[in-house]
Short mmCIF file of C-alpha atoms in Angstrom, two decimals:
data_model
loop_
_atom_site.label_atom_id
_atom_site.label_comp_id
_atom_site.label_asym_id
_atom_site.label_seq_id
_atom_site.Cartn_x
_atom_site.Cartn_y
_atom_site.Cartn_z
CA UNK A 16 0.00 0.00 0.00
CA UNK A 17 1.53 3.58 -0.68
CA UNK A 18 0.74 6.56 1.15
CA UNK A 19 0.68 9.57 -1.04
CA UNK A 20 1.25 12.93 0.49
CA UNK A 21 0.91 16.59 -0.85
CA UNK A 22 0.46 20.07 0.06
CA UNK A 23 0.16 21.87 -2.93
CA UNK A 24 -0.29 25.13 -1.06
CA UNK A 25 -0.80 26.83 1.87
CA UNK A 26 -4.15 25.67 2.26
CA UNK A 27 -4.63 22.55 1.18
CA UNK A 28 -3.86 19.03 2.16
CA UNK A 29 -3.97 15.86 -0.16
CA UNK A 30 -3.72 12.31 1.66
CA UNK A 31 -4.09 9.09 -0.45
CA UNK A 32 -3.76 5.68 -0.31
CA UNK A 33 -2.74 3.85 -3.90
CA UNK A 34 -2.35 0.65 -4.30
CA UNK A 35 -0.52 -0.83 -7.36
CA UNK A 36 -0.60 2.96 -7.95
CA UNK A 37 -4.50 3.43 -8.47
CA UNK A 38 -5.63 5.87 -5.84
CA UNK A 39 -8.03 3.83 -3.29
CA UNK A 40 -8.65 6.19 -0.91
CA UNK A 41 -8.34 10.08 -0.35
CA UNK A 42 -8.83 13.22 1.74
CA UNK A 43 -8.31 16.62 0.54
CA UNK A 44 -9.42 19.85 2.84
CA UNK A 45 -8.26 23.06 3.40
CA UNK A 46 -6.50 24.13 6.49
CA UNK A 47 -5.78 27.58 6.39
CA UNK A 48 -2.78 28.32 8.81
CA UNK A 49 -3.09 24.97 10.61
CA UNK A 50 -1.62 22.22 8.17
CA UNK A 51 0.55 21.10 10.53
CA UNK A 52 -1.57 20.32 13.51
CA UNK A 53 -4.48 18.57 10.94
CA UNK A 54 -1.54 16.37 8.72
CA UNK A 55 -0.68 13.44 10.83
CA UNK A 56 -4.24 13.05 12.23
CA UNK A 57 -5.33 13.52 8.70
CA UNK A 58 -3.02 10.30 7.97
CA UNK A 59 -4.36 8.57 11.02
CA UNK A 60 -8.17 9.01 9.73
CA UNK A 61 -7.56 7.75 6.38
CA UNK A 62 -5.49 4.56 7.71
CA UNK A 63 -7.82 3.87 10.17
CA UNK A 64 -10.68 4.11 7.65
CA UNK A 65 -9.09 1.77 5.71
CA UNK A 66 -8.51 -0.48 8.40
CA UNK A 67 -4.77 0.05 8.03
CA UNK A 68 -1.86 1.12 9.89
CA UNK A 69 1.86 2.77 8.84
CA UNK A 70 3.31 -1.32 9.28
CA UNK A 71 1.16 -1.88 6.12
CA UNK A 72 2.70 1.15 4.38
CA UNK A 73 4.94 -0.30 1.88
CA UNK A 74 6.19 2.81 0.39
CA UNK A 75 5.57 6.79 0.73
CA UNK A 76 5.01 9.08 -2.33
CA UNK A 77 5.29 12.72 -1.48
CA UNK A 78 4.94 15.61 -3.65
CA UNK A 79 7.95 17.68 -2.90
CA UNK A 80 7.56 20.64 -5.35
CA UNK A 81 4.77 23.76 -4.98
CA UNK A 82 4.44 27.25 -4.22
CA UNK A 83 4.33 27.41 -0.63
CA UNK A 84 7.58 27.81 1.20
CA UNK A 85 5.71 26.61 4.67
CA UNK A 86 3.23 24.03 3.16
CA UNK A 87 6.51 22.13 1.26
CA UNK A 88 8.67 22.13 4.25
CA UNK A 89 5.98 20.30 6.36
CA UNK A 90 5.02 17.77 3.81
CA UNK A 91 8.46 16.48 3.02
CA UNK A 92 9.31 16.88 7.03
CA UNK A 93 6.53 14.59 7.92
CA UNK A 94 7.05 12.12 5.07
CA UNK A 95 10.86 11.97 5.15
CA UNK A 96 9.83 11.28 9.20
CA UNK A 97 7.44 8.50 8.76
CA UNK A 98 9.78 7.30 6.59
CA UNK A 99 12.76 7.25 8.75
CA UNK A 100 10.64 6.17 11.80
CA UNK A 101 9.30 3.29 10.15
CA UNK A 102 11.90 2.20 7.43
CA UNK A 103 9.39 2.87 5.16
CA UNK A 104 10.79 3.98 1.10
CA UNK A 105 10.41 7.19 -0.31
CA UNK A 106 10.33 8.66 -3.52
CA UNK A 107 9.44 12.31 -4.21
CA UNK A 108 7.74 14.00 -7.37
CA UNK A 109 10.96 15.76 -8.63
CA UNK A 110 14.64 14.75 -7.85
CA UNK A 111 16.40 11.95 -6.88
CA UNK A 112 15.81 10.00 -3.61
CA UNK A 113 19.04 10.24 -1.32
CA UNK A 114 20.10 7.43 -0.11
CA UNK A 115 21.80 7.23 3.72
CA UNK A 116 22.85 4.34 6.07
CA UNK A 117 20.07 4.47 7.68
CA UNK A 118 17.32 4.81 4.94
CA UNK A 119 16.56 7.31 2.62
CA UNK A 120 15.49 11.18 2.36
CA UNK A 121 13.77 13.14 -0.32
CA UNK A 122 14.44 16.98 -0.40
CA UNK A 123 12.01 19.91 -1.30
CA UNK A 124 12.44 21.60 -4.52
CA UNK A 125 11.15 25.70 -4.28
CA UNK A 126 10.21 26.60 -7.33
CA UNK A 127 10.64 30.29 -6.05
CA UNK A 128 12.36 32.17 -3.08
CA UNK A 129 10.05 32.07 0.11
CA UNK A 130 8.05 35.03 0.64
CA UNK A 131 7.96 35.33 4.56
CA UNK A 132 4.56 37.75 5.64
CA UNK A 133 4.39 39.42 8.39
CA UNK A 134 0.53 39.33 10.40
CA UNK A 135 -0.22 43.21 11.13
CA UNK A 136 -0.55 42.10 15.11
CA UNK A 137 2.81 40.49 14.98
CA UNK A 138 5.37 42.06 16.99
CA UNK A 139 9.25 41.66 15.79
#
C-alpha cells in the first residue's frame, strides 16, 4: 500500500492511499494556517478508515515541489519522518531520492524564493 502525500499550497492538504498505484482512498481539505496540527491526524483518519496502519505502508510518495515555502517544508518533514521512523521507502515528485545508512530522504524543490509575511498584530 503507498501513502501519497501533498500540500500543494498553503491551504490545502492531499492524503491518499494507492495501491498498485491506483488511488483507493483520499482526503483533501483546506486548512488555512493549521496544516501542521491537521496532517498526521489527517493520515491517522484515512489509515484507520481503511482499516490500516503505517506497518502496512509499503512505500511513501510525497509531492515535494509547490508554491508554498511553509506548506513544502511540512510535507516532506513529515514524510521523510514516517519514513525514517518506520523504514518505510520514499520517492518524491521531482529529484532523486538520497540514499543514507540508515534509509533514505527526499528533499524539497522551491520553485521560487520564500516570501515570509508578516501578520499586522505580529510584533518583531
Amino acid at each position: 500500500m503507498i501513502l501519497y502525500l501533498s500540500a500543494p499550497d498553503e491551504e490545502q492538504i492531499i492524503i491518499q492511499l494507492k495501491n498498485n498505484n491506483k488511488i483507493i482512498d483520499k482526503i483533501e481539505f483546506k486548512a488555512l494556517r493549521e496544516q501542521a496540527e491537521q496532517f498526521l491526524p489527517a493520515v491517522d483518519k484515512i489509515l484507520k478508515k481503511n482499516k490500516l496502519g503505517l506497518d502496512d505502508i509499503t512505500e511513501i510518495q510525497v509531492n515535494n515541489t509547490g508554491i508554498s515555502f511553509s506548506a513544502l517544508r511540512l510535507v516532506v518533514s513529515i514524510a521523510n519522518a514516517l519514513s525514517y521512523a518506520k523504514n518505510i521507502p520514499i520517492k518524491g515528485t521531482k529529484g532523486k531520492t538520497l540514499k543514507f545508512s540508515n534509509g533514505e530522504l527526499i528533499k524539497p524543490f522551491y520553485d521560487k524564493e520564500p516570501n515570509i509575511t508578516v501578520a499586522k498584530n505580529d510584533i518583531l
